[in-house]
Short mmCIF file of C-alpha atoms and ligand atoms in Angstrom, two decimals:
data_model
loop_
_atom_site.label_atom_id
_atom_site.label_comp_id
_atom_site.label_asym_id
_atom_site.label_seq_id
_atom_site.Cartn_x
_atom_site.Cartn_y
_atom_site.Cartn_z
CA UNK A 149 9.78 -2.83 -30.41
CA UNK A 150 7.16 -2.85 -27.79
CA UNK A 151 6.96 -0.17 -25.77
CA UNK A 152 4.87 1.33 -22.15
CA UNK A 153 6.07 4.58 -21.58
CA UNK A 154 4.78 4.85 -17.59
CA UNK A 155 4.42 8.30 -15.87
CA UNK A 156 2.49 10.79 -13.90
CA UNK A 157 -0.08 13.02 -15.32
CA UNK A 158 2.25 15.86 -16.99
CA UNK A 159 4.78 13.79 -17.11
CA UNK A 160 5.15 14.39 -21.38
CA UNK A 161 3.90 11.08 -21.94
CA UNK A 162 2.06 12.06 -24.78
CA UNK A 163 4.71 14.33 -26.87
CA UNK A 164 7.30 11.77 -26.05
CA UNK A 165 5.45 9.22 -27.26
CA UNK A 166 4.71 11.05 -30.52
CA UNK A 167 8.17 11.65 -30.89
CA UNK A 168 9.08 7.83 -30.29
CA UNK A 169 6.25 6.93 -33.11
CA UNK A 170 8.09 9.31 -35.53
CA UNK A 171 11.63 8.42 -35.18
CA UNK A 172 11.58 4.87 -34.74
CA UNK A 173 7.94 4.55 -37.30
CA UNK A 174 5.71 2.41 -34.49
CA UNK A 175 2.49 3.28 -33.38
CA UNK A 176 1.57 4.49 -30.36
CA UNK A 177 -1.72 3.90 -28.58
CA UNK A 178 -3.33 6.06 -26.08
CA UNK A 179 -6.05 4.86 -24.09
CA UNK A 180 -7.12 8.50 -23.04
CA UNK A 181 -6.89 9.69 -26.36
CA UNK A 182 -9.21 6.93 -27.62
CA UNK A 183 -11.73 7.60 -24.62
CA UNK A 184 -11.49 11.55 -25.67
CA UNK A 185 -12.14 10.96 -29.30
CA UNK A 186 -14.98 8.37 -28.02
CA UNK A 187 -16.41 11.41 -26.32
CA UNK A 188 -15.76 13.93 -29.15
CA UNK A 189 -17.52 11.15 -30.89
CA UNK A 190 -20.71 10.25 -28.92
CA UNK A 191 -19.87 6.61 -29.63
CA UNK A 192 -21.68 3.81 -26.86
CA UNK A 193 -17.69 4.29 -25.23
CA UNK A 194 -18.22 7.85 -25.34
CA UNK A 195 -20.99 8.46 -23.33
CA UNK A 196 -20.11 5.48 -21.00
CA UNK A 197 -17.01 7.45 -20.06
CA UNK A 198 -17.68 11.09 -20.27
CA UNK A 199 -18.31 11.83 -16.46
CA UNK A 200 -15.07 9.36 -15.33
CA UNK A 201 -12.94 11.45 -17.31
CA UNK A 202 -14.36 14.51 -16.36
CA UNK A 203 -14.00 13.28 -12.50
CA UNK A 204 -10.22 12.43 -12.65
CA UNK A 205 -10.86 8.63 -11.84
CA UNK A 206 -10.10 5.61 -14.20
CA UNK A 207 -12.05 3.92 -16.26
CA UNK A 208 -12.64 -0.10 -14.89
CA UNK A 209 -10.00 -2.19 -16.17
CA UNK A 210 -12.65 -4.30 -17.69
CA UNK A 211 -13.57 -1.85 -20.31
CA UNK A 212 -9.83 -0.55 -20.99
CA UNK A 213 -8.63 -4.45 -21.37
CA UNK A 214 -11.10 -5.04 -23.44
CA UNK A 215 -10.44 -1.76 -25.34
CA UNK A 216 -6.58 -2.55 -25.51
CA UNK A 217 -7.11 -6.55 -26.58
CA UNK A 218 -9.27 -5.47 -29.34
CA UNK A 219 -6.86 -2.18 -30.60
CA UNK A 220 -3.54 -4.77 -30.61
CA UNK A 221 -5.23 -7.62 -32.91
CA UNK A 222 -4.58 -5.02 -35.46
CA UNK A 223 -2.28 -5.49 -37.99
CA UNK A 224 -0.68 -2.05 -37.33
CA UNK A 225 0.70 -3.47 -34.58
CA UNK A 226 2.23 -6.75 -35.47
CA UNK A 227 5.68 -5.37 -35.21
CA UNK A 228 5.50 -3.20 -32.26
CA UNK A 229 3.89 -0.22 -30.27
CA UNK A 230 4.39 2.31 -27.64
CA UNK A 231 1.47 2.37 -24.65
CA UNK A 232 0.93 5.58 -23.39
CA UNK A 233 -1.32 6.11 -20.27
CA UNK A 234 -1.72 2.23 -20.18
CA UNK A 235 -1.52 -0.32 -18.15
CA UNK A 236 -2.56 2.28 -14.86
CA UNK A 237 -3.75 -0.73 -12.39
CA UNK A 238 -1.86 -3.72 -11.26
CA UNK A 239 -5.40 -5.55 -12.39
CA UNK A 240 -4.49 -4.08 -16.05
CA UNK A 241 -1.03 -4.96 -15.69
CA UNK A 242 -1.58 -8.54 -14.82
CA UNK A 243 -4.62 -8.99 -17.25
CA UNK A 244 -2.14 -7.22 -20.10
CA UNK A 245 0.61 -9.80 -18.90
CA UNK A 246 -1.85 -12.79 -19.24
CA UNK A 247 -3.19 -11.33 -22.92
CA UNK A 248 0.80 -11.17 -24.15
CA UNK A 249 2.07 -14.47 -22.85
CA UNK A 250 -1.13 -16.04 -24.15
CA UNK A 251 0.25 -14.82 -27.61
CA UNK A 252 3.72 -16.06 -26.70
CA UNK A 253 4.62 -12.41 -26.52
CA UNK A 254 6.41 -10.11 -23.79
CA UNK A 255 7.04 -5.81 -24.16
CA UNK A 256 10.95 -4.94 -24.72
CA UNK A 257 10.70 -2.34 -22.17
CA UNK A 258 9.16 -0.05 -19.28
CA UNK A 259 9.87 3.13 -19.81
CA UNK A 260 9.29 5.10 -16.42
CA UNK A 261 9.70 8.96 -17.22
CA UNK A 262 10.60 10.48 -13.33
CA UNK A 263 9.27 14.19 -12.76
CA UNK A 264 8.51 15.21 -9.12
CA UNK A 265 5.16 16.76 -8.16
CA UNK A 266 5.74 20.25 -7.95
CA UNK A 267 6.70 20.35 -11.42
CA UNK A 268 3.94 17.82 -12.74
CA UNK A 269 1.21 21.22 -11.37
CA UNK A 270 2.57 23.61 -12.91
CA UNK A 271 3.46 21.88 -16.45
CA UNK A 272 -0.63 19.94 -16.81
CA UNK A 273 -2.09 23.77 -15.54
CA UNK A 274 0.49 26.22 -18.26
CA UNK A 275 -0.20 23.50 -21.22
CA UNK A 276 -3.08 24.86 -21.73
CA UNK A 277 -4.79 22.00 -23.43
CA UNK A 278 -8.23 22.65 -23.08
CA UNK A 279 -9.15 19.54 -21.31
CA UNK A 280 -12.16 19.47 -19.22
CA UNK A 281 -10.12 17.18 -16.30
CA UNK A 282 -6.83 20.03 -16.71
CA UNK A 283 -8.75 21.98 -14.02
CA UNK A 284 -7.11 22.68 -10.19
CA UNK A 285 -9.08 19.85 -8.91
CA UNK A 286 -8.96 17.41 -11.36
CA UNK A 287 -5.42 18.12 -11.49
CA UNK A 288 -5.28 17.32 -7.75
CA UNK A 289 -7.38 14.13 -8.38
CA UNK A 290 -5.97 12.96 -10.98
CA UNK A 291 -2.29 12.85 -9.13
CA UNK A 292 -4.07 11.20 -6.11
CA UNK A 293 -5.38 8.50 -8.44
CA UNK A 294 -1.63 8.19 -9.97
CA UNK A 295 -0.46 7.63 -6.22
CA UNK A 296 -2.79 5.15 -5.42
CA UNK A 297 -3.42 3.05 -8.25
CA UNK A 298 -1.41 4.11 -11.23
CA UNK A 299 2.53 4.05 -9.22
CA UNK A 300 2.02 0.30 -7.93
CA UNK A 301 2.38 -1.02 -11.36
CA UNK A 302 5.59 0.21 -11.73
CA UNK A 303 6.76 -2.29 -8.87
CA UNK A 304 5.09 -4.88 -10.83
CA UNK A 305 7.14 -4.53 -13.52
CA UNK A 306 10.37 -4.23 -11.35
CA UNK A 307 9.68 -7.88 -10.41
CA UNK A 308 9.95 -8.17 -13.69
CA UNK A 309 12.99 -6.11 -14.30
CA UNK A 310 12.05 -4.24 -17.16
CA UNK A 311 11.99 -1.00 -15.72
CA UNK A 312 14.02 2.15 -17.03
CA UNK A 313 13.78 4.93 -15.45
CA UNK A 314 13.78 8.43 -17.58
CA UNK A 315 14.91 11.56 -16.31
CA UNK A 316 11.39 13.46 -17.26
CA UNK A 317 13.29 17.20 -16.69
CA UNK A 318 14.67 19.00 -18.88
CA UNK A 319 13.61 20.40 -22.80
CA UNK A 320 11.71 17.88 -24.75
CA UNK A 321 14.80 17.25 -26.84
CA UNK A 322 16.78 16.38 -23.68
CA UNK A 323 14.45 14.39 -22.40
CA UNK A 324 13.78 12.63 -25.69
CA UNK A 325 17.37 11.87 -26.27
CA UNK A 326 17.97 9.93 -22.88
CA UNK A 327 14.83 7.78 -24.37
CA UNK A 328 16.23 7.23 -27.62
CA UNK A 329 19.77 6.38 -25.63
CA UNK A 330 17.44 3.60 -23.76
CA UNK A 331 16.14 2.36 -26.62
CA UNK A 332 18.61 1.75 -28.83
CA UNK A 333 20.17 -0.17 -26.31
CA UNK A 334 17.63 -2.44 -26.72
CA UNK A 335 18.27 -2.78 -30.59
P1 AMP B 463 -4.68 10.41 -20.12
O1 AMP B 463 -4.87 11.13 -21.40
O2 AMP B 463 -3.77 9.22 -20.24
O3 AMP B 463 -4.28 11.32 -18.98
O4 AMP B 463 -6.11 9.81 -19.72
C1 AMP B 463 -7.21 10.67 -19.48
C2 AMP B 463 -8.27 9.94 -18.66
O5 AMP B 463 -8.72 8.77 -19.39
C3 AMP B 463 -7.81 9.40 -17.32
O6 AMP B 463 -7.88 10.39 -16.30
C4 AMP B 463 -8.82 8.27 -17.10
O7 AMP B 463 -10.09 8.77 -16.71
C5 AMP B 463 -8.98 7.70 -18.49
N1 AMP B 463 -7.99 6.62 -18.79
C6 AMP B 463 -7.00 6.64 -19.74
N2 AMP B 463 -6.29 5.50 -19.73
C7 AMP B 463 -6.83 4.74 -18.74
C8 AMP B 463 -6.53 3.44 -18.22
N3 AMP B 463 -5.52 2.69 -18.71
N4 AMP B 463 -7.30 2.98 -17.20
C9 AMP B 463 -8.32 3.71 -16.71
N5 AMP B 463 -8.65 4.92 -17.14
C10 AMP B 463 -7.92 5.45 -18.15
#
């Protein structure tokens, strides 16, 4: 099963898609936890993307294609994965698109996890993370960026109509259970 679980900052992108990975056993990639361990790291990637994350903007799609082409020749993922905080341009989008059918390959499903704004505040500044960008500001940027770049490639894959939209409130167990009633649906 190959899976992009597509959301706002705060959304629960990340414990949903740990939750997917351990119930159904695939792997799930995160481009922003790559970039952090990079960091943690001081790898070449590390340094070249310490002050973007820190800002709230994105990386350039060249460098996170790249990143993503390389991760999925692994063998780890020969029988499926769940994207988390990627593909967040149209660019990525279509380059991802081009990289799959290329491989004769397509993703089972877009999984869209709805939570309105107010809430998305309030649940990235109580997590209490410790992440440099979980600031007021970056915050604030970081949904800006979302608005702009990151929500247009949901429409792109509504032309394709693979999108399924996830009510994102509610307990993590609720909100895990409507994904697990999406995807075994696709079974
Ligand atoms: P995340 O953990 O998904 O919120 O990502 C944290 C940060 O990593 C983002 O604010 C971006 O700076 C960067 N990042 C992660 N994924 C991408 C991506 N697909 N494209 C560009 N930048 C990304």
């Amino acid at each position: 099963m190959k899976v992009i679980l597509f959301g706002p900052p705060g959304a629960g992108k990340g414990t949903q898609a740990a939750l997917i990975r351990d119930h159904y056993a695939i792997p799930h990639i995160s481009t922003g936890d790559i970039f952090r361990e990079a960091i943690r790291n001081e790898t070449e990637l590390g340094k070249q993307v310490k002050s973007i994350l820190d800002s709230g903007e994105l990386v350039s799609d060249q460098i996170v294609v790249d990143l993503v082409a390389e991760e999925l020749k692994k063998e780890e993922y020969r029988n499926g994965y769940i994207l988390d905080g990627f593909p967040r341009t149209v660019g990525q989008a279509e380059a991802f698109d081009r990289i799959l059918q290329s491989r004769n390959d397509s993703i089972d499903a877009f999984m869209s996890l709805e939570v309105p704004r107010e809430e998305l505040t309030r649940r990235i500044l109580s997590r209490g993370e410790g992440r440099t960008d979980d600031t007021p500001e970056g915050v604030e940027k970081r949904l800006q960026v979302y608005e702009n770049e990151t929500r247009p490639v949901k429409e792109f894959y509504e032309k394709q109509g693979r999108v399924r939209e996830i009510d994102g409130v509610g307990t993590i167990e609720e909100i895990f259970g409507r994904i697990r009633d999406t995807l075994d649906q696709l079974k």
